[in-house]
Tab-separated table of C-alpha atoms in Angstrom:
chain	number	residue	atom	x	y	z
A	1	PHE	CA	111.057	90.956	91.767
A	2	THR	CA	114.300	89.278	92.848
A	3	THR	CA	112.884	87.912	96.111
A	4	LEU	CA	111.759	84.350	95.355
A	5	GLY	CA	108.238	83.414	96.432
A	6	SER	CA	107.039	86.993	96.498
A	7	ARG	CA	105.073	88.562	93.616
A	8	GLY	CA	107.609	87.324	91.111
A	9	ALA	CA	109.255	83.954	90.548
A	10	ASP	CA	109.097	80.960	92.898
A	11	THR	CA	112.354	79.409	91.724
A	12	ALA	CA	115.740	80.596	90.471
A	13	ALA	CA	115.042	79.060	87.074
A	14	GLU	CA	111.733	80.922	86.803
A	15	LEU	CA	113.437	84.170	87.873
A	16	THR	CA	115.960	83.738	85.002
A	17	ARG	CA	113.196	83.062	82.522
A	18	GLN	CA	111.187	86.106	83.564
A	19	ARG	CA	114.248	88.355	83.660
A	20	ASP	CA	115.382	87.242	80.176
A	21	LYS	CA	111.890	87.924	78.805
A	22	ILE	CA	111.797	91.427	80.338
A	23	VAL	CA	115.296	92.206	79.168
A	24	SER	CA	114.430	91.177	75.594
A	25	ALA	CA	111.379	93.451	75.602
A	26	ILE	CA	113.313	96.437	76.909
A	27	VAL	CA	116.214	95.980	74.509
A	28	GLY	CA	113.720	95.675	71.662
A	29	LEU	CA	112.040	98.999	72.629
A	30	ASP	CA	115.379	100.819	72.435
A	31	ALA	CA	113.913	103.793	74.327
A	32	ASP	CA	116.009	106.675	75.622
A	33	VAL	CA	113.840	106.862	78.744
A	34	LEU	CA	111.657	104.009	79.912
A	35	GLY	CA	109.026	103.755	82.688
A	36	LEU	CA	108.732	100.503	84.607
A	37	ILE	CA	105.694	99.254	86.481
A	38	GLU	CA	105.428	96.827	89.419
A	39	VAL	CA	109.106	96.779	90.322
A	40	GLN	CA	109.880	95.316	93.740
A	41	ASN	CA	109.653	98.121	96.270
A	42	ASP	CA	113.010	97.518	97.955
A	43	SER	CA	116.079	99.716	98.472
A	44	GLY	CA	116.957	99.466	94.806
A	45	GLY	CA	118.432	95.967	94.449
A	46	ALA	CA	115.733	94.589	92.140
A	47	LEU	CA	116.011	97.527	89.758
A	48	ALA	CA	119.820	97.371	89.779
A	49	THR	CA	119.676	93.666	88.951
A	50	LEU	CA	117.459	94.413	85.958
A	51	VAL	CA	119.665	97.199	84.697
A	52	ASP	CA	122.747	94.976	85.012
A	53	ALA	CA	121.021	92.258	83.005
A	54	ILE	CA	120.012	94.765	80.271
A	55	ASN	CA	123.535	96.138	80.017
A	56	ALA	CA	124.983	92.635	79.928
A	57	ARG	CA	122.709	91.845	76.980
A	58	LEU	CA	123.827	95.034	75.254
A	59	ALA	CA	127.526	94.425	76.105
A	60	GLY	CA	128.054	97.861	77.590
A	61	THR	CA	126.829	100.425	80.082
A	62	VAL	CA	123.910	101.531	77.941
A	63	TYR	CA	121.208	102.106	80.595
A	64	ALA	CA	121.241	103.604	84.059
A	65	ALA	CA	118.535	103.719	86.703
A	66	VAL	CA	116.944	106.789	88.196
A	67	ASN	CA	117.837	106.073	91.795
A	68	SER	CA	114.659	106.940	93.608
A	69	PRO	CA	114.104	105.942	97.235
A	70	ARG	CA	111.768	103.202	98.411
A	71	ALA	CA	108.351	104.635	97.678
A	72	GLY	CA	105.009	104.233	99.420
A	73	THR	CA	103.768	101.231	101.341
A	74	TYR	CA	103.117	98.684	98.603
A	75	GLU	CA	105.231	95.703	97.563
A	76	ILE	CA	105.399	97.300	94.130
A	77	ARG	CA	106.464	100.653	92.821
A	78	VAL	CA	107.186	102.453	89.551
A	79	ALA	CA	110.732	103.147	88.367
A	80	MET	CA	112.555	104.479	85.353
A	81	ILE	CA	115.761	103.864	83.410
A	82	TYR	CA	117.472	105.959	80.742
A	83	LYS	CA	120.366	106.051	78.292
A	84	PRO	CA	123.093	108.376	79.641
A	85	ALA	CA	124.566	108.673	76.120
A	86	ASN	CA	121.380	110.383	74.933
A	87	VAL	CA	119.762	112.102	77.932
A	88	ARG	CA	120.859	113.297	81.333
A	89	PRO	CA	118.816	113.845	84.531
A	90	ILE	CA	118.369	117.396	85.748
A	91	GLY	CA	118.139	117.534	89.520
A	92	SER	CA	116.785	114.802	91.724
A	93	PRO	CA	113.802	112.517	91.122
A	94	ARG	CA	110.490	113.498	92.724
A	95	VAL	CA	108.022	111.155	94.376
A	96	GLY	CA	104.394	112.209	94.477
A	97	ALA	CA	103.135	112.603	98.062
A	98	ASP	CA	99.542	113.650	97.351
A	99	PRO	CA	97.118	111.592	99.504
A	100	ARG	CA	94.991	111.111	96.394
A	101	PHE	CA	97.618	108.584	95.241
A	102	VAL	CA	96.671	106.289	98.087
A	103	VAL	CA	95.373	102.916	96.818
A	104	SER	CA	93.437	100.587	99.153
A	105	GLY	CA	94.863	102.346	102.208
A	106	GLY	CA	98.446	102.463	100.964
A	107	LEU	CA	100.397	105.116	99.087
A	108	ARG	CA	101.408	104.088	95.584
A	109	PRO	CA	103.025	107.270	94.330
A	110	PRO	CA	104.130	108.309	90.845
A	111	LEU	CA	107.739	109.155	90.056
A	112	ALA	CA	108.991	112.175	88.128
A	113	GLN	CA	112.383	113.078	86.742
A	114	ARG	CA	113.397	116.033	84.623
A	115	PHE	CA	115.709	115.210	81.686
A	116	ALA	CA	117.652	117.050	79.047
A	117	ALA	CA	118.670	115.695	75.656
A	118	ASN	CA	122.447	115.604	75.227
A	119	ALA	CA	122.195	116.510	71.529
A	120	ASN	CA	120.357	119.801	71.890
A	121	ASP	CA	119.660	120.430	75.600
A	122	GLY	CA	115.923	120.100	74.961
A	123	GLY	CA	114.274	119.299	78.291
A	124	PHE	CA	111.174	117.538	79.571
A	125	TRP	CA	109.618	116.051	82.678
A	126	PHE	CA	108.940	112.329	82.619
A	127	ILE	CA	106.266	111.051	85.014
A	128	VAL	CA	105.627	107.358	85.559
A	129	ASN	CA	102.418	106.333	87.293
A	130	HIS	CA	100.344	103.314	88.232
A	131	LEU	CA	96.730	104.248	88.882
A	132	LYS	CA	94.352	101.996	90.814
A	133	SER	CA	93.432	98.816	88.971
A	134	LYS	CA	89.930	97.672	88.023
A	135	GLY	CA	90.219	94.552	90.203
A	136	GLY	CA	88.812	93.854	93.639
A	137	CYS	CA	85.438	95.451	92.942
A	138	PRO	CA	83.517	96.721	95.970
A	139	SER	CA	79.905	95.722	96.644
A	140	SER	CA	78.846	99.365	96.869
A	141	GLY	CA	80.276	102.803	96.172
A	142	ASP	CA	82.834	102.965	93.373
A	143	VAL	CA	81.324	100.034	91.487
A	144	ASP	CA	81.505	99.257	87.742
A	145	VAL	CA	78.982	101.403	85.859
A	146	GLY	CA	80.619	100.968	82.483
A	147	GLN	CA	84.259	101.856	82.945
A	148	GLY	CA	85.303	99.180	85.436
A	149	CYS	CA	85.186	99.455	89.184
A	150	TRP	CA	87.218	102.176	90.954
A	151	ASN	CA	86.768	104.546	88.019
A	152	LEU	CA	86.013	107.415	90.401
A	153	ALA	CA	89.247	106.719	92.285
A	154	ARG	CA	91.255	106.645	89.070
A	155	THR	CA	89.709	109.879	87.917
A	156	VAL	CA	90.709	111.550	91.205
A	157	GLN	CA	94.231	110.189	90.776
A	158	ALA	CA	94.327	111.554	87.215
A	159	GLN	CA	93.458	114.989	88.563
A	160	ALA	CA	96.190	114.589	91.167
A	161	LEU	CA	98.650	113.837	88.310
A	162	ASN	CA	97.568	116.970	86.511
A	163	ASP	CA	97.989	119.094	89.638
A	164	TRP	CA	101.445	117.563	90.347
A	165	ALA	CA	102.582	118.159	86.767
A	166	GLU	CA	101.457	121.765	87.009
A	167	GLN	CA	103.478	122.177	90.203
A	168	LEU	CA	106.594	120.643	88.620
A	169	VAL	CA	106.295	122.961	85.628
A	170	ALA	CA	105.773	126.031	87.783
A	171	ALA	CA	108.751	125.265	90.052
A	172	SER	CA	111.145	124.436	87.266
A	173	GLY	CA	110.081	126.551	84.316
A	174	GLU	CA	110.166	123.375	82.138
A	175	PRO	CA	106.853	123.246	80.235
A	176	ASP	CA	107.166	119.898	78.492
A	177	VAL	CA	105.733	116.937	80.381
A	178	LEU	CA	105.413	113.306	79.239
A	179	MET	CA	103.263	110.955	81.347
A	180	ALA	CA	103.643	107.227	80.980
A	181	GLY	CA	102.780	104.089	82.933
A	182	ASP	CA	99.650	102.129	83.715
A	183	PHE	CA	96.611	104.342	83.801
A	184	ASN	CA	94.333	101.289	84.068
A	185	ALA	CA	91.909	103.134	81.789
A	186	TYR	CA	90.980	102.960	78.143
A	187	LEU	CA	91.383	105.975	75.875
A	188	GLN	CA	87.796	107.186	76.122
A	189	GLU	CA	87.362	106.697	79.853
A	190	ASP	CA	87.122	109.413	82.509
A	191	PRO	CA	90.752	109.315	83.801
A	192	ILE	CA	92.204	109.820	80.308
A	193	ASP	CA	89.601	112.512	79.546
A	194	THR	CA	90.635	114.274	82.760
A	195	ILE	CA	94.288	114.283	81.701
A	196	ARG	CA	93.338	115.508	78.189
A	197	ALA	CA	91.296	118.307	79.729
A	198	ALA	CA	94.467	119.610	81.384
A	199	GLY	CA	95.988	120.104	77.932
A	200	PHE	CA	97.805	116.828	77.442
A	201	SER	CA	97.710	115.026	74.067
A	202	ASP	CA	97.284	111.269	73.802
A	203	LEU	CA	100.291	110.054	71.825
A	204	ALA	CA	98.469	106.799	71.028
A	205	GLU	CA	96.106	108.848	68.878
């Protein structure tokens, strides 16, 4: 967040501290494609500021942003950056519009981009998501029965991710899909089991 007093920093000094910490983490990962969570949902200024700071640390134009539009109705959104020297986007980014991605009355959609590796043209879809958190437990309904509250909602969203991935594959002919982001679920919980059931492998395992 670059807007002071919002979800991010309250002062310019705190903004610098937070940005430097995030930049160090991203530079240390050295990923060709990276998913970002809880980026300020503006017209792209916050993401551009982050990419500029990363590139300044690396002393070159190493990363570029996938320029997706403002998404959903939340203050936060997902985003992604990539190394143009190693991979290139194919086509435009896609924003999930399935109503199952609604969280607490607002749409918090996933983001997908198809990429190809510059070295060998090998392609893949990259999907970044942020499923409903376990916070703000209700007094009835989707309560915590062992997997945190809102587990049913997350499981429905996981199925929506599966369905969307299937649609992207069918429309493009690109069979390889990598999902990343914040699933807000542990490895043996229903949302992850739902994604595994669709044929996905858990890379953490």
